Coordinates of C-alpha atoms and ligand atoms in Angstrom, one line a residue:
M1 CA 92.2 60.6 111.4
K2 CA 95.8 59.4 111.4
L3 CA 98.8 60.4 109.3
Q4 CA 99.6 57.6 106.9
S5 CA 102.3 59.1 104.8
V6 CA 104.7 62.0 105.2
R7 CA 106.7 62.9 102.0
L8 CA 109.4 65.5 101.7
T9 CA 110.7 66.7 98.3
P10 CA 113.6 69.1 98.1
I11 CA 113.2 71.3 95.0
A12 CA 115.2 74.0 93.2
F13 CA 113.6 76.8 91.1
K14 CA 115.2 79.4 89.0
D15 CA 115.9 82.6 90.9
P16 CA 117.0 85.9 89.2
P17 CA 120.4 87.6 90.0
L18 CA 118.9 89.8 92.8
L19 CA 121.4 91.9 94.8
N20 CA 121.4 92.4 98.6
A21 CA 123.6 93.5 101.4
A22 CA 125.2 90.0 101.6
G23 CA 125.8 89.5 97.9
I24 CA 123.6 88.1 95.1
H25 CA 121.0 85.3 94.7
E26 CA 122.2 82.1 93.2
P27 CA 120.7 80.8 89.9
Y28 CA 118.4 78.5 91.9
A29 CA 116.6 78.9 95.2
L30 CA 115.9 75.9 97.3
R31 CA 112.6 74.8 99.1
T32 CA 111.2 71.7 100.6
I33 CA 107.7 70.6 99.7
I34 CA 105.8 68.6 102.4
E35 CA 102.9 66.3 101.4
L36 CA 100.9 64.5 104.1
E37 CA 98.2 62.0 103.6
S38 CA 95.8 60.6 106.2
D39 CA 94.1 57.3 106.5
T40 CA 90.9 59.1 105.6
G41 CA 92.4 60.2 102.2
H42 CA 92.9 63.8 103.2
I43 CA 96.1 65.7 102.3
G44 CA 98.1 68.5 103.9
L45 CA 100.7 70.6 102.2
G46 CA 103.6 72.6 103.4
E47 CA 106.6 74.6 102.0
T48 CA 109.7 75.6 103.8
Y49 CA 113.5 76.1 103.5
G50 CA 115.4 73.7 101.4
D51 CA 118.9 74.3 102.8
A52 CA 120.7 71.0 103.8
P53 CA 120.8 71.7 107.5
V54 CA 117.0 72.2 107.7
L55 CA 116.3 69.4 105.2
Q56 CA 118.3 66.9 107.3
L57 CA 116.2 67.8 110.5
L58 CA 113.0 67.6 108.5
Q59 CA 114.0 64.1 107.3
V60 CA 114.6 63.0 110.9
L61 CA 111.3 64.3 112.1
A62 CA 109.1 63.1 109.2
P63 CA 109.0 59.4 110.1
L64 CA 108.2 60.2 113.7
L65 CA 105.0 61.8 112.6
R66 CA 103.4 58.7 110.9
G67 CA 100.4 57.5 112.9
M68 CA 99.9 60.9 114.6
D69 CA 96.6 62.6 114.8
P70 CA 97.0 65.8 112.7
F71 CA 95.1 67.7 115.3
D72 CA 97.8 67.0 117.9
L73 CA 99.9 70.1 117.4
N74 CA 101.4 69.9 120.9
G75 CA 102.6 66.4 120.0
L76 CA 104.2 67.8 116.8
R77 CA 106.0 70.6 118.8
R78 CA 107.3 68.0 121.3
R79 CA 108.7 65.9 118.5
A80 CA 110.3 68.9 116.8
Q81 CA 112.0 69.8 120.1
Q82 CA 113.3 66.3 120.6
V83 CA 114.7 66.1 117.1
V84 CA 116.6 69.4 117.6
D85 CA 117.7 68.4 121.1
Q86 CA 119.1 65.1 119.8
A87 CA 120.8 66.5 116.8
A88 CA 124.5 67.3 116.7
P89 CA 125.2 70.9 117.5
A90 CA 124.5 73.0 114.5
A91 CA 127.4 74.6 112.7
A92 CA 127.2 78.4 112.3
P93 CA 125.6 79.2 109.0
A94 CA 127.8 80.2 106.1
F95 CA 125.3 82.8 105.2
A96 CA 123.4 84.8 107.8
L97 CA 121.3 87.5 106.1
A98 CA 118.1 85.5 106.1
P99 CA 116.8 84.4 109.6
G100 CA 115.9 81.2 108.0
T101 CA 119.5 80.1 108.1
D102 CA 119.8 80.7 111.8
P103 CA 120.1 77.4 113.7
A104 CA 118.8 79.0 116.8
K105 CA 115.4 78.9 115.1
N106 CA 115.5 75.2 114.3
V107 CA 112.6 74.1 116.5
Q108 CA 110.4 76.9 115.2
K109 CA 111.4 76.1 111.6
L110 CA 110.7 72.4 112.0
Y111 CA 107.5 72.9 113.8
S112 CA 106.2 75.5 111.4
A113 CA 107.0 73.5 108.3
F114 CA 104.7 70.7 109.5
E115 CA 102.2 72.8 111.4
V116 CA 101.1 74.4 108.2
A117 CA 100.6 71.0 106.6
F118 CA 98.8 69.7 109.7
L119 CA 96.5 72.7 109.7
D120 CA 95.9 72.4 106.0
M121 CA 94.9 68.7 106.5
Q122 CA 92.6 69.7 109.5
A123 CA 90.9 72.3 107.4
R124 CA 90.5 70.0 104.4
Y125 CA 89.1 67.3 106.7
L126 CA 86.6 69.9 108.1
G127 CA 85.8 71.2 104.6
M128 CA 86.7 74.8 105.4
P129 CA 89.3 77.3 104.2
L130 CA 92.3 77.4 106.5
V131 CA 91.6 81.0 107.5
D132 CA 88.3 79.9 109.0
L133 CA 90.0 77.2 111.0
L134 CA 92.3 80.0 112.3
G135 CA 89.4 81.9 113.7
G136 CA 87.8 83.4 110.7
R137 CA 88.7 86.1 108.2
V138 CA 89.0 89.7 109.3
R139 CA 89.7 90.6 105.6
E140 CA 88.9 88.9 102.3
A141 CA 92.0 90.1 100.5
V142 CA 95.6 90.4 101.9
P143 CA 97.6 93.3 100.4
F144 CA 101.2 92.7 99.3
S145 CA 103.8 95.3 98.3
A146 CA 106.0 95.5 95.2
Y147 CA 109.4 94.2 96.2
L148 CA 112.1 95.9 94.1
F149 CA 115.7 94.7 93.9
F150 CA 118.8 96.0 92.3
K151 CA 119.9 93.3 90.0
Y152 CA 122.2 92.3 87.2
A153 CA 120.9 91.4 83.8
R154 CA 122.3 87.9 84.0
H155 CA 123.8 85.3 86.4
I156 CA 127.4 84.6 86.0
D157 CA 126.8 80.8 85.8
A158 CA 123.1 80.0 85.1
P159 CA 122.5 77.2 82.6
Y160 CA 119.4 79.0 81.4
A161 CA 118.4 82.1 79.4
D162 CA 118.4 85.6 81.0
D163 CA 115.2 86.7 82.7
A164 CA 113.1 89.4 81.0
W165 CA 113.5 92.0 83.9
G166 CA 117.0 93.1 82.7
E167 CA 119.5 95.1 84.7
A168 CA 118.4 97.4 87.5
L169 CA 121.3 99.5 88.9
T170 CA 120.1 103.1 88.1
P171 CA 117.1 105.2 89.2
A172 CA 115.6 104.9 85.6
Q173 CA 116.0 101.1 85.5
L174 CA 114.5 100.8 89.0
V175 CA 111.6 103.0 88.1
A176 CA 111.0 100.8 85.0
Q177 CA 111.1 97.7 87.2
A178 CA 108.6 99.3 89.6
E179 CA 106.3 100.2 86.6
T180 CA 106.3 96.6 85.4
M181 CA 105.6 95.2 88.8
V182 CA 102.9 97.7 89.8
S183 CA 101.1 97.5 86.5
R184 CA 101.3 93.7 86.3
H185 CA 100.1 93.0 89.8
G186 CA 98.4 96.3 91.1
F187 CA 100.6 96.7 94.1
Q188 CA 99.8 99.8 96.2
S189 CA 103.1 100.1 98.1
I190 CA 106.7 99.7 97.2
K191 CA 109.7 98.2 99.0
L192 CA 113.3 98.7 97.8
K193 CA 115.8 96.1 98.9
A194 CA 118.8 98.3 99.6
G195 CA 122.3 98.1 101.2
V196 CA 123.7 97.4 97.8
L197 CA 124.9 100.6 96.2
A198 CA 126.4 103.6 97.9
P199 CA 123.6 105.1 100.1
D200 CA 123.4 108.3 98.1
Q201 CA 122.7 106.3 94.9
E202 CA 120.0 104.4 96.8
V203 CA 118.5 107.7 98.0
A204 CA 118.4 109.0 94.4
C205 CA 116.5 105.8 93.5
L206 CA 114.0 106.2 96.2
R207 CA 113.5 109.8 95.2
A208 CA 112.9 108.8 91.6
L209 CA 110.3 106.3 92.8
A210 CA 108.6 108.9 95.0
D211 CA 108.5 111.3 91.9
R212 CA 107.1 108.5 89.6
F213 CA 104.6 107.1 92.1
P214 CA 103.4 110.1 94.2
G215 CA 101.4 109.1 97.2
L216 CA 102.4 105.4 97.0
P217 CA 103.9 104.3 100.4
L218 CA 107.6 103.6 100.1
R219 CA 110.0 101.6 102.2
I220 CA 113.7 100.9 102.1
D221 CA 115.5 97.8 103.6
P222 CA 119.3 97.9 103.6
N223 CA 119.5 94.7 105.8
G224 CA 121.6 96.2 108.5
N225 CA 124.3 97.4 106.0
W226 CA 124.4 101.0 107.2
S227 CA 126.2 102.4 110.2
L228 CA 124.2 104.4 112.7
E229 CA 125.7 107.6 111.3
T230 CA 124.7 106.7 107.7
A231 CA 121.3 105.6 108.8
I232 CA 120.6 108.9 110.6
R233 CA 121.9 110.9 107.6
V234 CA 119.7 109.0 105.1
G235 CA 116.8 108.9 107.5
K236 CA 116.8 112.7 107.7
Q237 CA 117.0 112.9 103.9
L238 CA 114.2 110.4 103.3
G239 CA 112.0 110.9 106.3
G240 CA 109.3 112.7 104.4
V241 CA 108.8 109.9 101.8
L242 CA 109.2 106.7 103.9
Q243 CA 106.2 104.8 105.2
Y244 CA 108.7 103.0 107.4
Y245 CA 112.5 102.4 107.5
E246 CA 113.4 98.7 107.5
D247 CA 116.5 97.4 109.2
P248 CA 119.0 100.1 108.3
C249 CA 121.3 99.2 111.2
P250 CA 122.4 95.7 112.3
S251 CA 121.7 95.8 116.0
L252 CA 118.7 96.5 118.2
K253 CA 120.8 99.1 120.1
E254 CA 121.6 101.1 117.0
M255 CA 118.0 100.8 115.8
A256 CA 116.9 102.3 119.1
A257 CA 119.4 105.1 118.8
L258 CA 118.2 105.7 115.2
H259 CA 114.6 105.9 116.3
Q260 CA 115.5 108.4 119.0
A261 CA 117.5 110.5 116.6
T262 CA 115.0 110.6 113.8
G263 CA 111.6 109.7 115.3
L264 CA 111.0 107.5 112.2
P265 CA 109.0 104.3 112.5
L266 CA 111.5 101.4 112.1
A267 CA 110.6 97.9 110.9
T268 CA 112.5 94.7 111.3
N269 CA 112.9 91.1 110.3
M270 CA 116.5 91.1 111.6
V271 CA 116.7 92.3 115.2
V272 CA 113.3 91.0 116.5
T273 CA 113.0 87.4 115.2
D274 CA 111.9 85.6 118.3
L275 CA 110.1 86.2 121.7
A276 CA 113.3 86.9 123.6
Q277 CA 114.2 89.6 121.2
F278 CA 110.6 90.8 121.3
R279 CA 111.0 91.3 125.0
A280 CA 114.3 93.1 124.7
N281 CA 112.7 95.4 122.1
T282 CA 109.9 96.4 124.4
T283 CA 112.4 98.1 126.8
V284 CA 114.7 99.8 124.2
Q285 CA 112.1 100.4 121.4
G286 CA 114.5 99.6 118.6
S287 CA 111.6 98.6 116.3
Q288 CA 108.1 99.8 116.0
I289 CA 107.0 97.4 113.3
I290 CA 107.6 93.6 113.4
L291 CA 107.9 91.8 110.1
S292 CA 106.7 88.3 111.0
D293 CA 107.5 85.2 109.0
H294 CA 105.7 82.0 110.0
H295 CA 108.6 79.9 108.6
Y296 CA 110.8 80.9 111.5
W297 CA 108.3 82.4 114.0
G298 CA 106.9 79.0 114.7
G299 CA 104.0 78.6 112.4
L300 CA 100.6 80.2 111.8
R301 CA 99.2 80.0 115.3
D302 CA 102.4 81.5 116.8
T303 CA 102.1 84.3 114.2
Q304 CA 98.6 85.0 115.5
L305 CA 100.2 85.1 119.0
L306 CA 102.8 87.5 117.8
A307 CA 100.0 89.7 116.3
R308 CA 98.3 89.9 119.7
L309 CA 101.6 90.8 121.4
C310 CA 102.2 93.5 118.9
E311 CA 98.7 94.9 119.6
T312 CA 99.4 94.7 123.3
F313 CA 102.7 96.6 123.1
G314 CA 101.5 99.1 120.5
L315 CA 103.7 97.8 117.7
G316 CA 102.8 97.5 114.0
L317 CA 102.8 94.2 112.1
S318 CA 103.5 93.1 108.6
M319 CA 105.3 90.1 106.9
H320 CA 108.8 89.3 105.7
S321 CA 109.6 87.1 102.7
N322 CA 112.3 85.1 101.0
S323 CA 112.2 83.5 97.6
H324 CA 109.2 81.1 97.7
L325 CA 106.4 79.4 95.8
G326 CA 102.6 79.4 96.1
I327 CA 102.2 77.1 99.1
S328 CA 104.1 79.6 101.3
L329 CA 102.2 82.5 99.7
M330 CA 98.9 81.0 100.6
A331 CA 100.0 80.1 104.1
M332 CA 101.0 83.8 104.5
A333 CA 97.7 85.0 103.1
H334 CA 95.5 82.7 105.3
V335 CA 97.2 83.7 108.5
A336 CA 97.4 87.4 107.5
A337 CA 93.7 87.3 106.7
S338 CA 93.0 86.0 110.2
V339 CA 94.8 88.7 112.3
P340 CA 93.0 91.9 113.1
L341 CA 96.4 93.7 113.3
L342 CA 98.0 93.8 109.9
S343 CA 99.3 97.3 109.7
Y344 CA 101.0 97.2 106.3
A345 CA 101.0 95.4 103.0
C346 CA 103.2 92.2 103.3
D347 CA 106.4 91.6 101.5
T348 CA 106.7 88.8 98.9
H349 CA 109.3 87.7 96.4
Y350 CA 106.6 85.9 94.4
P351 CA 106.6 88.3 91.4
W352 CA 110.2 87.3 90.8
L353 CA 109.1 83.7 90.2
D354 CA 109.4 82.5 86.7
P355 CA 105.8 81.2 86.1
A356 CA 107.1 77.9 84.6
E357 CA 108.7 77.2 88.0
E358 CA 105.6 77.1 90.2
V359 CA 104.8 73.7 91.9
I360 CA 101.1 74.2 92.4
A361 CA 98.4 72.9 90.0
G362 CA 97.1 75.6 87.7
G363 CA 100.4 77.6 87.8
Q364 CA 101.3 80.9 89.4
L365 CA 98.7 82.6 91.7
A366 CA 97.4 86.0 90.6
F367 CA 97.3 89.2 92.7
H368 CA 94.2 91.3 92.4
D369 CA 94.9 95.0 92.9
G370 CA 98.1 93.9 94.7
A371 CA 96.3 91.5 97.0
I372 CA 95.7 87.7 97.3
V373 CA 92.0 87.1 97.6
L374 CA 91.0 84.2 99.7
G375 CA 88.5 81.9 98.2
D376 CA 86.3 79.2 99.7
A377 CA 88.3 76.2 98.8
P378 CA 89.2 73.9 101.8
G379 CA 92.6 74.2 103.5
L380 CA 95.2 76.4 101.8
G381 CA 93.2 76.2 98.6
V382 CA 96.1 74.9 96.4
D383 CA 97.2 71.5 95.2
I384 CA 100.5 70.1 93.9
D385 CA 101.1 69.6 90.2
P386 CA 103.0 66.2 90.4
S387 CA 104.8 66.7 87.2
A388 CA 106.0 70.1 88.2
L389 CA 107.2 68.7 91.5
A390 CA 109.1 65.9 89.8
R391 CA 110.8 68.4 87.4
L392 CA 111.7 70.8 90.2
H393 CA 113.1 67.9 92.2
Q394 CA 115.2 66.9 89.3
Q395 CA 116.4 70.5 89.0
Y396 CA 117.4 70.2 92.7
L397 CA 119.4 67.1 92.0
D398 CA 121.1 68.6 89.0
C399 CA 121.9 72.1 90.3
G400 CA 124.3 71.1 93.0
I401 CA 123.3 73.9 95.4
R402 CA 122.6 72.6 98.8
A403 CA 122.5 75.7 101.0
R404 CA 121.8 79.4 100.1
N405 CA 125.0 81.4 100.1
D406 CA 124.7 84.9 98.5
A407 CA 128.1 85.9 99.6
A408 CA 129.9 82.9 98.0
Q409 CA 127.9 83.6 94.8
M410 CA 129.1 87.2 94.9
R411 CA 132.7 86.1 95.1
K412 CA 132.3 84.6 91.6
Y413 CA 131.8 88.2 90.4
Q414 CA 134.1 89.9 93.0
P415 CA 136.7 87.5 94.4
S416 CA 137.5 89.8 97.4
W417 CA 133.8 90.1 98.5
S418 CA 133.4 89.6 102.2
G419 CA 129.7 90.4 102.7
Q420 CA 130.6 92.0 106.0
A421 CA 128.0 94.4 107.4
P422 CA 127.7 97.3 107.9
R423 CA 129.5 98.2 104.7
F424 CA 128.4 101.8 104.4
Ligands
GKR1 O1 116.1 87.7 99.2 O2 117.8 89.0 99.0 C1 116.8 88.6 99.6 C2 116.3 89.3 100.9 O3 117.3 90.2 101.2 C3 116.0 88.4 102.0 O4 117.1 87.5 102.1 C4 115.7 89.0 103.3 O5 115.6 88.1 104.3 O6 113.7 89.9 102.2 C5 114.4 89.8 103.3 C6 114.4 91.0 104.1 O7 113.4 91.7 104.1 O8 115.3 91.3 104.9
MG2 MG1 113.9 93.0 105.7

């Protein structure tokens, strides 16, 4: 089997005004959709970042893949490395909250984007679900958590109608958001994206959630926006209700000091995002739970490797998320179903997706009791809806956004906004 065509389509989909430590989501989120086709008529799909710096590298790598055997993952890795080595030095990202914008991860990002599509094609060729190609399923259903955000009712500059979620800035509004999300999808744990309001207000929100959902595991993620002192104070207040405490402080050193001071299990998708940081963490123990993300950890097989390492070093494992569509969700679900160590329900932004903005045939995927249930369809188990892809590509061309920048977007509301962390 040989790769005959490699198509990249940048798309933009509507994204609600979700608040975070760096600022606020823009009216559109960007992704790149990858479609491979082989000389045997098999396809392979992938979904990754759509920001211009990543897209440019993907566009350089894509033609180098034509004629390749899709089983040659080492060949893919070599080519991804060459493309990054030969590229002009990457500029520092304007927006650094999400590890996906970090140019130091470019090889992993490029490799992962196509690795998923290569694996999808391999599995379709062999007529098996991707999870079975990855070694077989250790679970049929992959649990996800409700991912709550503080949010405004409307974007300052969206050319489309307000979303139905409304504003969420108070404990009552946040509880209402959680009720909708939990009753709609059956999630059995809740994560609050924090680092937005004053910490005491966020503590009040978490307490309101604990009162409304007794027994449901709760997490809070201020994305490194709290000083060590604040994180210790809040940790002592919330210790009893937290399943884990996610990235309260910005550095590994502070996370280690926080763990020492509170004994709380700390999770991260910010201070352990590659193997060098993983090694550093084993000596200082700044994080006890790694939130993996195949998009920047180097793909599905490297996620499996990370899971083995977490097992070896006695760490927990779960998954991080950014705004995404169904191809990414299925890639997450297939690899999560293949690793024995999946200690907690994974994060996903998927419930924030407007159903009309999905690119896969058949529309938005459904959660069953908060989980994605893997079927027996070959590969990732999803296909592209060509008309949705064309519409979302047109939206990309029209929207003018070329790289995510939540801080710049926030300056439209608050001109003096810096997005500097830690703010509290
Ligand atoms: O989408 O606003 C967001 C999140 O804050 C995202 O950018 C983070 O990368 O979800 C992520 C996290 O868990 O840190
Ligand atoms: Mg996080």
